[in-house]
Tab-separated table of C-alpha atoms in Angstrom:
chain	number	residue	atom	x	y	z
A	1	MET	CA	-18.944	-26.432	4.572
A	2	SER	CA	-18.703	-22.655	4.870
A	3	LYS	CA	-15.380	-20.877	4.778
A	4	LYS	CA	-13.658	-20.141	8.077
A	5	TYR	CA	-12.328	-16.594	8.356
A	6	GLU	CA	-9.160	-15.900	10.314
A	7	PRO	CA	-8.311	-12.615	12.102
A	8	MET	CA	-5.903	-11.534	9.379
A	9	TRP	CA	-6.509	-8.973	6.649
A	10	SER	CA	-5.454	-11.526	4.034
A	11	SER	CA	-8.360	-13.743	5.114
A	12	ILE	CA	-10.884	-10.985	5.780
A	13	ASP	CA	-10.159	-9.378	2.404
A	14	THR	CA	-11.517	-12.463	0.607
A	15	HIS	CA	-14.996	-11.477	1.795
A	16	SER	CA	-17.140	-9.152	-0.318
A	17	ALA	CA	-20.471	-7.392	-0.029
A	18	PRO	CA	-23.425	-9.745	-0.618
A	19	ASP	CA	-25.866	-9.485	-3.494
A	20	TRP	CA	-28.646	-8.116	-1.296
A	21	TYR	CA	-26.438	-5.160	-0.367
A	22	HIS	CA	-25.518	-4.430	-3.981
A	23	ASP	CA	-29.178	-4.657	-5.009
A	24	ALA	CA	-30.740	-2.650	-2.168
A	25	LYS	CA	-29.150	0.712	-3.109
A	26	LEU	CA	-30.914	2.641	-0.332
A	27	GLY	CA	-30.492	2.458	3.426
A	28	ILE	CA	-31.854	4.561	6.274
A	29	PHE	CA	-29.456	5.729	8.991
A	30	ILE	CA	-30.943	6.799	12.349
A	31	HIS	CA	-29.067	8.930	14.886
A	32	TRP	CA	-31.097	8.922	18.088
A	33	GLY	CA	-30.018	9.262	21.693
A	34	LEU	CA	-29.657	11.626	24.642
A	35	TYR	CA	-28.289	14.268	22.261
A	36	SER	CA	-31.782	14.373	20.721
A	37	VAL	CA	-32.920	16.270	23.842
A	38	PRO	CA	-30.818	19.461	23.489
A	39	ALA	CA	-30.970	18.931	19.708
A	40	TRP	CA	-28.724	21.837	18.875
A	41	ALA	CA	-25.599	22.791	16.978
A	42	PRO	CA	-24.508	25.970	15.184
A	43	ILE	CA	-25.724	25.278	11.659
A	44	GLY	CA	-22.930	24.144	9.400
A	45	GLU	CA	-20.259	24.072	12.140
A	46	HIS	CA	-20.635	20.502	13.361
A	47	TYR	CA	-23.189	17.784	13.943
A	48	ALA	CA	-25.821	18.103	16.682
A	49	GLU	CA	-24.993	14.615	18.007
A	50	TRP	CA	-21.621	16.039	19.085
A	51	TYR	CA	-23.383	18.173	21.716
A	52	PRO	CA	-22.078	15.928	24.550
A	53	TYR	CA	-18.521	16.641	23.426
A	54	TYR	CA	-18.694	20.380	22.878
A	55	MET	CA	-20.934	21.250	25.845
A	56	TYR	CA	-17.797	20.806	27.994
A	57	ASP	CA	-15.440	22.564	25.577
A	58	LYS	CA	-14.900	26.031	27.051
A	59	GLY	CA	-15.058	28.742	24.435
A	60	SER	CA	-17.263	26.763	22.065
A	61	SER	CA	-20.731	27.869	20.973
A	62	TRP	CA	-22.135	24.713	22.580
A	63	TYR	CA	-20.554	25.566	25.942
A	64	GLU	CA	-22.206	28.978	25.971
A	65	TYR	CA	-25.519	27.631	24.644
A	66	HIS	CA	-25.679	24.922	27.290
A	67	ARG	CA	-25.081	27.297	30.154
A	68	GLU	CA	-27.586	29.801	28.801
A	69	HIS	CA	-30.374	27.260	28.248
A	70	TYR	CA	-29.750	24.636	30.929
A	71	GLY	CA	-27.320	26.087	33.466
A	72	GLU	CA	-23.838	25.046	34.463
A	73	ASP	CA	-25.042	22.352	36.898
A	74	VAL	CA	-26.854	20.272	34.259
A	75	GLU	CA	-24.676	17.389	33.108
A	76	TYR	CA	-25.147	15.408	29.907
A	77	ILE	CA	-26.471	12.386	31.819
A	78	ASP	CA	-29.327	14.552	33.103
A	79	PHE	CA	-30.846	14.543	29.606
A	80	ALA	CA	-31.749	10.871	30.132
A	81	GLY	CA	-34.885	11.928	31.991
A	82	GLU	CA	-36.142	13.744	28.894
A	83	PHE	CA	-35.159	11.069	26.386
A	84	THR	CA	-38.531	9.370	26.746
A	85	ALA	CA	-39.545	8.041	23.293
A	86	GLU	CA	-43.135	8.392	24.526
A	87	ASN	CA	-44.520	8.811	20.996
A	88	TRP	CA	-42.322	6.184	19.364
A	89	ASP	CA	-43.911	3.461	17.271
A	90	PRO	CA	-41.260	1.206	15.695
A	91	ASP	CA	-43.840	-0.267	13.324
A	92	GLU	CA	-44.693	3.219	12.081
A	93	TRP	CA	-41.025	3.961	11.476
A	94	ALA	CA	-40.448	0.679	9.667
A	95	GLU	CA	-43.526	1.141	7.497
A	96	PHE	CA	-42.356	4.618	6.542
A	97	PHE	CA	-38.855	3.410	5.670
A	98	ALA	CA	-40.324	0.610	3.555
A	99	ASP	CA	-42.556	3.108	1.735
A	100	VAL	CA	-39.499	5.265	1.036
A	101	GLY	CA	-37.950	2.251	-0.684
A	102	ALA	CA	-35.152	1.375	1.735
A	103	GLY	CA	-33.612	-2.082	1.671
A	104	TYR	CA	-31.880	-1.787	5.035
A	105	VAL	CA	-32.002	0.268	8.227
A	106	VAL	CA	-29.086	1.202	10.503
A	107	LEU	CA	-29.868	2.515	14.002
A	108	THR	CA	-27.122	3.952	16.198
A	109	GLY	CA	-26.714	1.147	18.733
A	110	GLU	CA	-24.265	3.296	20.674
A	111	HIS	CA	-22.865	6.674	19.701
A	112	HIS	CA	-19.729	8.421	20.961
A	113	ASP	CA	-21.486	9.328	24.231
A	114	GLY	CA	-21.438	5.650	25.254
A	115	PHE	CA	-25.216	5.452	25.816
A	116	ALA	CA	-26.388	2.029	24.619
A	117	LEU	CA	-29.839	1.744	23.031
A	118	TRP	CA	-30.195	-1.892	24.075
A	119	ASP	CA	-30.344	-3.827	27.372
A	120	SER	CA	-26.635	-4.262	27.957
A	121	HIS	CA	-25.204	-6.534	30.610
A	122	TYR	CA	-22.008	-4.470	30.624
A	123	THR	CA	-23.343	-1.014	31.440
A	124	LYS	CA	-26.373	0.459	33.164
A	125	TYR	CA	-25.898	3.514	30.975
A	126	ASN	CA	-28.504	2.228	28.527
A	127	ALA	CA	-32.033	2.860	27.267
A	128	VAL	CA	-33.580	0.025	29.283
A	129	GLU	CA	-32.171	1.152	32.635
A	130	MET	CA	-32.910	4.859	32.091
A	131	GLY	CA	-34.692	7.210	29.701
A	132	PRO	CA	-37.325	5.334	27.667
A	133	GLU	CA	-36.745	2.096	29.649
A	134	ARG	CA	-37.104	0.130	26.447
A	135	ASP	CA	-34.925	-1.990	24.162
A	136	LEU	CA	-34.869	0.399	21.217
A	137	VAL	CA	-32.529	-1.781	19.142
A	138	GLY	CA	-34.532	-4.968	19.628
A	139	ASP	CA	-37.927	-3.381	19.023
A	140	LEU	CA	-36.867	-1.644	15.821
A	141	ALA	CA	-34.999	-4.716	14.557
A	142	ALA	CA	-38.190	-6.767	14.829
A	143	SER	CA	-40.318	-4.164	13.033
A	144	VAL	CA	-37.795	-3.666	10.232
A	145	ARG	CA	-37.319	-7.374	9.607
A	146	ASP	CA	-41.077	-7.952	9.626
A	147	ARG	CA	-41.103	-5.792	6.489
A	148	ASP	CA	-38.325	-7.746	4.762
A	149	MET	CA	-35.655	-5.097	5.244
A	150	LYS	CA	-32.196	-5.787	6.627
A	151	PHE	CA	-31.195	-4.338	10.001
A	152	ALA	CA	-28.019	-3.234	11.752
A	153	ALA	CA	-27.081	-1.290	14.867
A	154	SER	CA	-24.076	0.947	14.246
A	155	TYR	CA	-21.357	1.038	16.874
A	156	HIS	CA	-19.414	4.264	17.393
A	157	ALA	CA	-17.451	3.321	20.516
A	158	ASN	CA	-14.057	3.519	18.783
A	159	LEU	CA	-14.313	7.119	19.947
A	160	ASN	CA	-15.924	7.663	23.348
A	161	TYR	CA	-16.111	11.207	24.702
A	162	TYR	CA	-16.249	10.247	28.375
A	163	GLN	CA	-15.016	6.753	29.075
A	164	PRO	CA	-12.207	6.470	31.653
A	165	GLY	CA	-9.322	4.698	29.989
A	166	PHE	CA	-9.819	6.514	26.712
A	167	GLU	CA	-6.521	8.263	26.153
A	168	GLY	CA	-5.949	11.688	24.660
A	169	ARG	CA	-9.277	13.200	25.781
A	170	PHE	CA	-9.755	16.556	27.436
A	171	GLY	CA	-11.117	16.232	30.953
A	172	HIS	CA	-14.761	15.618	31.767
A	173	PRO	CA	-16.393	15.698	35.215
A	174	GLY	CA	-15.415	12.463	36.936
A	175	PHE	CA	-12.645	11.701	34.457
A	176	GLU	CA	-9.106	12.958	34.844
A	177	GLY	CA	-8.240	13.056	31.157
A	178	ALA	CA	-4.749	12.994	29.746
A	179	GLY	CA	-5.435	16.168	27.806
A	180	GLY	CA	-4.976	16.689	24.096
A	181	ASP	CA	-7.159	15.984	21.124
A	182	TYR	CA	-8.701	12.628	20.260
A	183	ARG	CA	-7.263	12.917	16.733
A	184	SER	CA	-3.687	13.345	17.949
A	185	GLU	CA	-1.091	10.655	17.372
A	186	ASP	CA	-1.273	9.317	20.946
A	187	ALA	CA	-5.079	9.397	21.081
A	188	GLY	CA	-7.242	6.332	21.158
A	189	PRO	CA	-8.564	3.745	23.551
A	190	GLY	CA	-6.427	2.084	26.202
A	191	PRO	CA	-6.441	-1.696	26.729
A	192	GLU	CA	-9.051	-1.765	29.504
A	193	TYR	CA	-11.412	0.340	27.443
A	194	VAL	CA	-10.852	-1.862	24.366
A	195	ASP	CA	-11.912	-4.933	26.342
A	196	PHE	CA	-15.020	-3.123	27.588
A	197	MET	CA	-15.843	-1.726	24.141
A	198	ASN	CA	-15.504	-5.072	22.395
A	199	ALA	CA	-17.457	-6.962	25.056
A	200	LYS	CA	-20.407	-4.652	24.434
A	201	HIS	CA	-20.048	-4.952	20.676
A	202	ARG	CA	-19.939	-8.749	20.821
A	203	GLU	CA	-23.050	-8.661	22.998
A	204	LEU	CA	-24.804	-6.447	20.454
A	205	ILE	CA	-23.847	-8.815	17.633
A	206	ARG	CA	-24.852	-11.922	19.574
A	207	LYS	CA	-28.250	-10.583	20.646
A	208	TYR	CA	-29.424	-9.059	17.360
A	209	GLU	CA	-27.497	-10.850	14.589
A	210	PRO	CA	-27.076	-7.651	12.514
A	211	ASP	CA	-26.935	-7.825	8.733
A	212	LEU	CA	-24.134	-5.227	8.699
A	213	LEU	CA	-21.385	-4.057	10.993
A	214	TRP	CA	-21.224	-0.279	10.790
A	215	PHE	CA	-18.267	1.122	12.748
A	216	ASP	CA	-17.413	4.821	13.082
A	217	VAL	CA	-14.440	7.151	13.704
A	218	PRO	CA	-11.493	4.768	13.945
A	219	CYS	CA	-8.981	6.218	16.417
A	220	ALA	CA	-6.453	3.383	16.484
A	221	ASP	CA	-5.157	0.571	14.321
A	222	SER	CA	-6.590	-2.935	14.228
A	223	ASP	CA	-3.919	-4.359	16.540
A	224	ARG	CA	-4.886	-1.924	19.269
A	225	VAL	CA	-8.674	-2.355	19.038
A	226	HIS	CA	-8.691	-6.038	17.964
A	227	ALA	CA	-10.797	-5.150	14.937
A	228	ARG	CA	-9.713	-8.138	12.867
A	229	GLU	CA	-10.897	-10.513	15.582
A	230	ILE	CA	-14.313	-8.837	15.749
A	231	ILE	CA	-14.761	-8.921	11.966
A	232	ALA	CA	-13.580	-12.511	11.468
A	233	ASP	CA	-15.785	-13.757	14.307
A	234	TYR	CA	-18.735	-11.868	12.829
A	235	TYR	CA	-18.261	-13.398	9.382
A	236	ASN	CA	-18.029	-16.859	10.933
A	237	ALA	CA	-21.109	-16.277	13.082
A	238	ALA	CA	-23.056	-15.085	10.033
A	239	ALA	CA	-22.377	-18.420	8.349
A	240	GLU	CA	-23.897	-20.160	11.375
A	241	TRP	CA	-26.905	-17.840	11.162
A	242	ASP	CA	-27.161	-18.651	7.442
A	243	LYS	CA	-26.844	-14.947	6.618
A	244	THR	CA	-24.821	-12.994	4.115
A	245	VAL	CA	-23.447	-9.844	5.708
A	246	ALA	CA	-21.181	-6.850	5.142
A	247	VAL	CA	-18.749	-4.687	7.122
A	248	ASN	CA	-17.814	-1.058	6.487
A	249	ASP	CA	-14.322	0.451	6.446
A	250	ARG	CA	-14.280	2.257	9.809
A	251	ALA	CA	-13.298	-0.559	12.173
A	252	ALA	CA	-9.725	0.727	12.532
A	253	THR	CA	-7.386	3.306	11.045
A	254	ASP	CA	-5.693	0.701	8.858
A	255	ALA	CA	-9.066	-0.558	7.582
A	256	ARG	CA	-10.165	2.794	6.172
A	257	GLY	CA	-10.578	2.574	2.410
A	258	SER	CA	-8.716	-0.720	2.125
A	259	HIS	CA	-10.027	-3.582	4.280
A	260	ALA	CA	-13.816	-3.651	4.047
A	261	ASP	CA	-16.800	-4.759	2.004
A	262	PHE	CA	-17.607	-1.125	1.215
A	263	SER	CA	-16.117	2.323	1.790
A	264	THR	CA	-18.045	5.181	3.393
A	265	PRO	CA	-17.541	8.747	2.151
A	266	GLU	CA	-19.440	11.154	4.419
A	267	TYR	CA	-21.273	14.187	3.032
A	268	GLU	CA	-19.487	13.645	-0.267
A	269	THR	CA	-19.692	11.335	-3.269
A	270	TYR	CA	-17.328	9.983	-5.901
A	271	ASP	CA	-16.796	11.764	-9.199
A	272	GLU	CA	-16.355	8.553	-11.177
A	273	ILE	CA	-17.379	4.912	-11.109
A	274	SER	CA	-15.682	2.872	-8.413
A	275	GLU	CA	-15.469	-0.843	-9.100
A	276	ASP	CA	-15.147	-1.319	-5.339
A	277	LYS	CA	-18.504	-1.025	-3.597
A	278	TRP	CA	-19.114	2.190	-1.672
A	279	GLU	CA	-21.823	3.844	0.375
A	280	ALA	CA	-22.397	7.578	0.679
A	281	CYS	CA	-23.793	8.597	4.055
A	282	ARG	CA	-25.221	11.952	5.032
A	283	GLY	CA	-28.087	13.623	6.832
A	284	LEU	CA	-31.033	15.342	5.217
A	285	GLY	CA	-29.750	18.524	6.828
A	286	PHE	CA	-26.307	19.488	8.130
A	287	SER	CA	-26.471	17.043	11.056
A	288	PHE	CA	-27.112	13.383	11.659
A	289	GLY	CA	-28.711	13.915	15.071
A	290	TYR	CA	-31.811	16.126	15.232
A	291	ASN	CA	-30.962	19.835	15.193
A	292	ALA	CA	-34.011	21.915	16.064
A	293	ALA	CA	-32.222	25.040	14.814
A	294	GLU	CA	-32.305	23.842	11.204
A	295	THR	CA	-35.027	25.107	8.891
A	296	GLU	CA	-36.402	23.840	5.604
A	297	GLU	CA	-33.684	25.773	3.776
A	298	ASP	CA	-31.082	23.671	5.588
A	299	HIS	CA	-32.533	20.384	4.311
A	300	LEU	CA	-32.296	18.604	0.995
A	301	THR	CA	-35.281	18.998	-1.266
A	302	ALA	CA	-36.821	15.892	-2.810
A	303	GLU	CA	-35.288	16.918	-6.142
A	304	GLU	CA	-31.792	17.239	-4.666
A	305	LEU	CA	-32.127	13.933	-2.832
A	306	ILE	CA	-33.371	12.010	-5.871
A	307	GLN	CA	-30.785	13.410	-8.264
A	308	SER	CA	-27.948	12.751	-5.829
A	309	PHE	CA	-29.214	9.205	-5.268
A	310	VAL	CA	-29.323	8.501	-9.007
A	311	ASP	CA	-25.779	9.819	-9.411
A	312	ILE	CA	-24.515	7.635	-6.552
A	313	VAL	CA	-26.149	4.467	-7.889
A	314	SER	CA	-24.734	5.064	-11.380
A	315	LYS	CA	-21.228	4.979	-9.867
A	316	ASN	CA	-21.663	1.689	-7.958
A	317	GLY	CA	-22.683	3.330	-4.695
A	318	ASN	CA	-25.434	2.944	-2.154
A	319	LEU	CA	-26.962	5.855	-0.265
A	320	LEU	CA	-27.347	5.653	3.514
A	321	ILE	CA	-29.550	8.669	4.165
A	322	ASN	CA	-29.991	9.708	7.778
A	323	VAL	CA	-33.003	10.749	9.822
A	324	GLY	CA	-32.608	12.395	13.213
A	325	PRO	CA	-35.730	11.767	15.296
A	326	LYS	CA	-36.831	13.921	18.202
A	327	ALA	CA	-36.430	12.690	21.769
A	328	ASP	CA	-40.097	11.660	21.830
A	329	GLY	CA	-39.574	9.238	18.938
A	330	THR	CA	-41.177	11.220	16.127
A	331	ILE	CA	-39.468	12.056	12.836
A	332	PRO	CA	-39.811	15.754	11.932
A	333	ASP	CA	-41.880	16.583	8.849
A	334	LEU	CA	-38.908	18.546	7.459
A	335	GLN	CA	-37.132	15.203	7.138
A	336	LYS	CA	-40.134	13.172	6.057
A	337	ARG	CA	-41.013	15.332	3.059
A	338	PRO	CA	-37.932	14.718	0.876
A	339	LEU	CA	-37.968	11.024	1.783
A	340	THR	CA	-41.617	10.746	0.797
A	341	GLY	CA	-40.736	12.365	-2.529
A	342	LEU	CA	-37.974	9.809	-3.049
A	343	GLY	CA	-40.358	6.962	-2.287
A	344	THR	CA	-42.913	8.280	-4.770
A	345	TRP	CA	-40.237	8.550	-7.465
A	346	LEU	CA	-39.017	5.011	-6.774
A	347	ASP	CA	-42.568	3.664	-7.072
A	348	THR	CA	-42.383	4.636	-10.747
A	349	ASN	CA	-38.677	4.370	-11.499
A	350	GLY	CA	-37.372	1.747	-9.079
A	351	GLU	CA	-36.792	-0.693	-11.932
A	352	ALA	CA	-33.908	1.537	-13.063
A	353	ILE	CA	-32.372	1.433	-9.563
A	354	TYR	CA	-32.926	-1.818	-7.669
A	355	GLY	CA	-30.831	-4.783	-8.712
A	356	THR	CA	-28.905	-2.727	-11.261
A	357	THR	CA	-25.195	-2.219	-11.497
A	358	TYR	CA	-22.924	0.404	-12.989
A	359	TRP	CA	-22.453	0.471	-16.760
A	360	ALA	CA	-19.466	1.239	-19.010
A	361	THR	CA	-19.849	4.913	-18.106
A	362	SER	CA	-21.959	6.645	-15.484
A	363	GLU	CA	-22.676	9.834	-17.457
A	364	ASP	CA	-23.505	10.700	-21.046
A	365	SER	CA	-21.002	12.844	-22.914
A	366	ILE	CA	-23.168	14.445	-25.620
A	367	SER	CA	-26.725	14.744	-24.290
A	368	ASP	CA	-28.198	18.225	-23.824
A	369	VAL	CA	-29.348	17.222	-20.318
A	370	GLU	CA	-27.499	15.387	-17.575
A	371	VAL	CA	-27.942	11.630	-17.931
A	372	ARG	CA	-26.884	8.816	-15.589
A	373	TYR	CA	-26.735	5.160	-16.647
A	374	THR	CA	-27.534	1.907	-14.868
A	375	TRP	CA	-27.534	-1.625	-16.263
A	376	LYS	CA	-29.418	-4.881	-15.632
A	377	ASP	CA	-30.045	-8.061	-17.662
A	378	GLU	CA	-29.179	-6.702	-21.128
A	379	THR	CA	-31.223	-3.591	-20.361
A	380	LEU	CA	-29.681	-0.138	-20.232
A	381	TYR	CA	-31.395	2.602	-18.230
A	382	ALA	CA	-30.763	6.228	-19.144
A	383	ILE	CA	-31.947	8.451	-16.292
A	384	CYS	CA	-32.370	12.082	-17.328
A	385	LEU	CA	-31.989	14.647	-14.553
A	386	ASP	CA	-34.106	17.087	-16.548
A	387	TRP	CA	-36.654	16.860	-19.361
A	388	PRO	CA	-35.016	17.391	-22.787
A	389	THR	CA	-36.331	20.272	-24.867
A	390	ASP	CA	-35.801	18.238	-28.058
A	391	ASP	CA	-34.996	14.658	-29.000
A	392	LEU	CA	-32.733	12.964	-26.481
A	393	VAL	CA	-29.380	12.202	-28.117
A	394	LEU	CA	-27.226	9.623	-26.308
A	395	GLY	CA	-23.565	8.874	-26.929
A	396	ILE	CA	-23.757	5.116	-26.373
A	397	GLU	CA	-22.575	3.825	-29.757
A	398	ASP	CA	-19.017	3.182	-28.547
A	399	HIS	CA	-20.294	0.738	-25.940
A	400	VAL	CA	-23.190	-1.134	-27.568
A	401	ASP	CA	-24.314	-2.610	-30.846
A	402	LEU	CA	-27.139	-0.232	-31.754
A	403	GLU	CA	-28.646	-2.784	-34.151
A	404	THR	CA	-29.602	-5.111	-31.298
A	405	ILE	CA	-31.766	-2.541	-29.499
A	406	ASP	CA	-35.366	-3.741	-29.620
A	407	SER	CA	-37.383	-1.053	-27.850
A	408	VAL	CA	-37.154	2.162	-25.850
A	409	GLU	CA	-39.696	3.086	-23.185
A	410	LEU	CA	-40.232	5.820	-20.624
A	411	LEU	CA	-40.959	4.229	-17.244
A	412	ASP	CA	-43.159	7.148	-16.197
A	413	GLY	CA	-46.397	6.287	-17.977
A	414	ASP	CA	-45.006	3.152	-19.699
A	415	LEU	CA	-44.671	5.110	-22.942
A	416	ASP	CA	-43.188	3.432	-26.026
A	417	LEU	CA	-40.719	5.842	-27.610
A	418	ASP	CA	-39.508	6.081	-31.192
A	419	PHE	CA	-35.751	5.970	-31.664
A	420	ASP	CA	-33.250	6.440	-34.478
A	421	ARG	CA	-30.009	4.482	-34.934
A	422	ASP	CA	-28.690	6.523	-37.861
A	423	GLY	CA	-25.702	8.531	-36.677
A	424	ASP	CA	-26.028	9.267	-32.983
A	425	PHE	CA	-28.633	7.261	-31.094
A	426	SER	CA	-31.636	9.540	-30.545
A	427	VAL	CA	-34.942	9.089	-28.746
A	428	ALA	CA	-38.111	11.041	-29.552
A	429	LEU	CA	-39.829	12.292	-26.414
A	430	PRO	CA	-43.135	14.104	-25.930
A	431	GLU	CA	-42.868	17.861	-25.672
A	432	ASP	CA	-43.912	17.701	-22.027
A	433	PRO	CA	-43.258	14.961	-19.453
A	434	PRO	CA	-46.204	12.851	-18.240
A	435	THR	CA	-45.605	14.185	-14.715
A	436	GLU	CA	-43.266	16.733	-13.183
A	437	ALA	CA	-40.374	14.824	-11.632
A	438	PRO	CA	-36.725	15.378	-10.657
A	439	ALA	CA	-35.555	12.606	-12.988
A	440	TYR	CA	-36.928	10.440	-15.806
A	441	ALA	CA	-35.845	6.843	-16.421
A	442	ILE	CA	-35.770	5.435	-19.950
A	443	ARG	CA	-35.535	1.686	-20.553
A	444	ILE	CA	-33.429	0.635	-23.572
A	445	SER	CA	-34.030	-3.088	-24.119
A	446	ASP	CA	-31.962	-5.881	-25.684
A	447	VAL	CA	-28.682	-4.032	-25.502
A	448	SER	CA	-25.686	-6.038	-26.660
A	449	GLY	CA	-22.232	-4.788	-25.785
A	450	ILE	CA	-20.341	-3.704	-22.710
A	451	GLY	CA	-22.196	-4.180	-19.452
A	452	ARG	CA	-20.586	-4.201	-16.065
């Protein structure tokens, strides 16, 4: 009989991230909605998906931009007519994400604008009633799961820009707001809004049985938003579905960093290994939603993406990397290119990533190049972020019995490498790498000593 979770942190905290989540390492985040129509933000100032907030904020760059390009009579809801998804193929998306090497996909089920991407019984403000007139969540969930990836629809309704009953908001047409900032002490959802918000979330969970719950921007504590009830019910439902699932740390202000299966630093990473599971999330550019103003210089290169990913994995993290599709349902080439590079690298080096865990240390202390370590089944992987100009010297002797090491191989080209145990542990590498790559994984087999 499966365990019954109660709506108390003491019960919820006994849950932990499942093996599939630890092993997957890479997820794809997708921010897609009405904000994909204007697709604009001042680069580096804020995210483009916050357009519906700032377009009504007098004095902001968005306010001026909106009036210059659309006129003062165009409301945010009017963008629904241009959010068409006419070129969207969920199978094409899912195939691309699988080729990149993702283990799970998270689509924004509803962002802070309150526009639901599924056929909701609770609001007509959804993608089936207007815009593309299609169940975007359901269609993508089916395509993703057909390719053996996990699926979730993130829910950002803890902060809603427009909803009547959401306290502490500046006014919006049709809503007499209380004034003030949503981050102020008295901000957050009122009781009627909480009931509405949670009814939609429960509907989303019931209809699509997500493999994760991904909340965002907690504006109130768990008592106020009934977060513990949502999480406990989800864990119990997952047992009935015969699924292992996970929940992030953004369900409520008192959950952040303390009551969750994984924490979620945004546009930053950890400097050291965290024994508690974590997930770095960020866009390929400066936004999550599509920002047409961004150029190639504003996006990660494949090299930057791969090296950051390796660093994250070595410290017990996953990477949830975001794509921001256009309103027509296509993913811009500027975003596809670095992801394609990551997928190509993982085709060769995925053994050093998938199913691994952190080691005794994430970085090497004496090597001439930056090295990150991962560990799996008595095998140590040393991932060099550059090609050494001489023999690779690794400071691993404090953590392993060097005499047990049986072989050393470069994954790129399956090259057997000579190694020396006398003094520091050193590996002889060819003068030039087999291929030009952002990182090179070396397999050190039959390692006895400190693992996880």
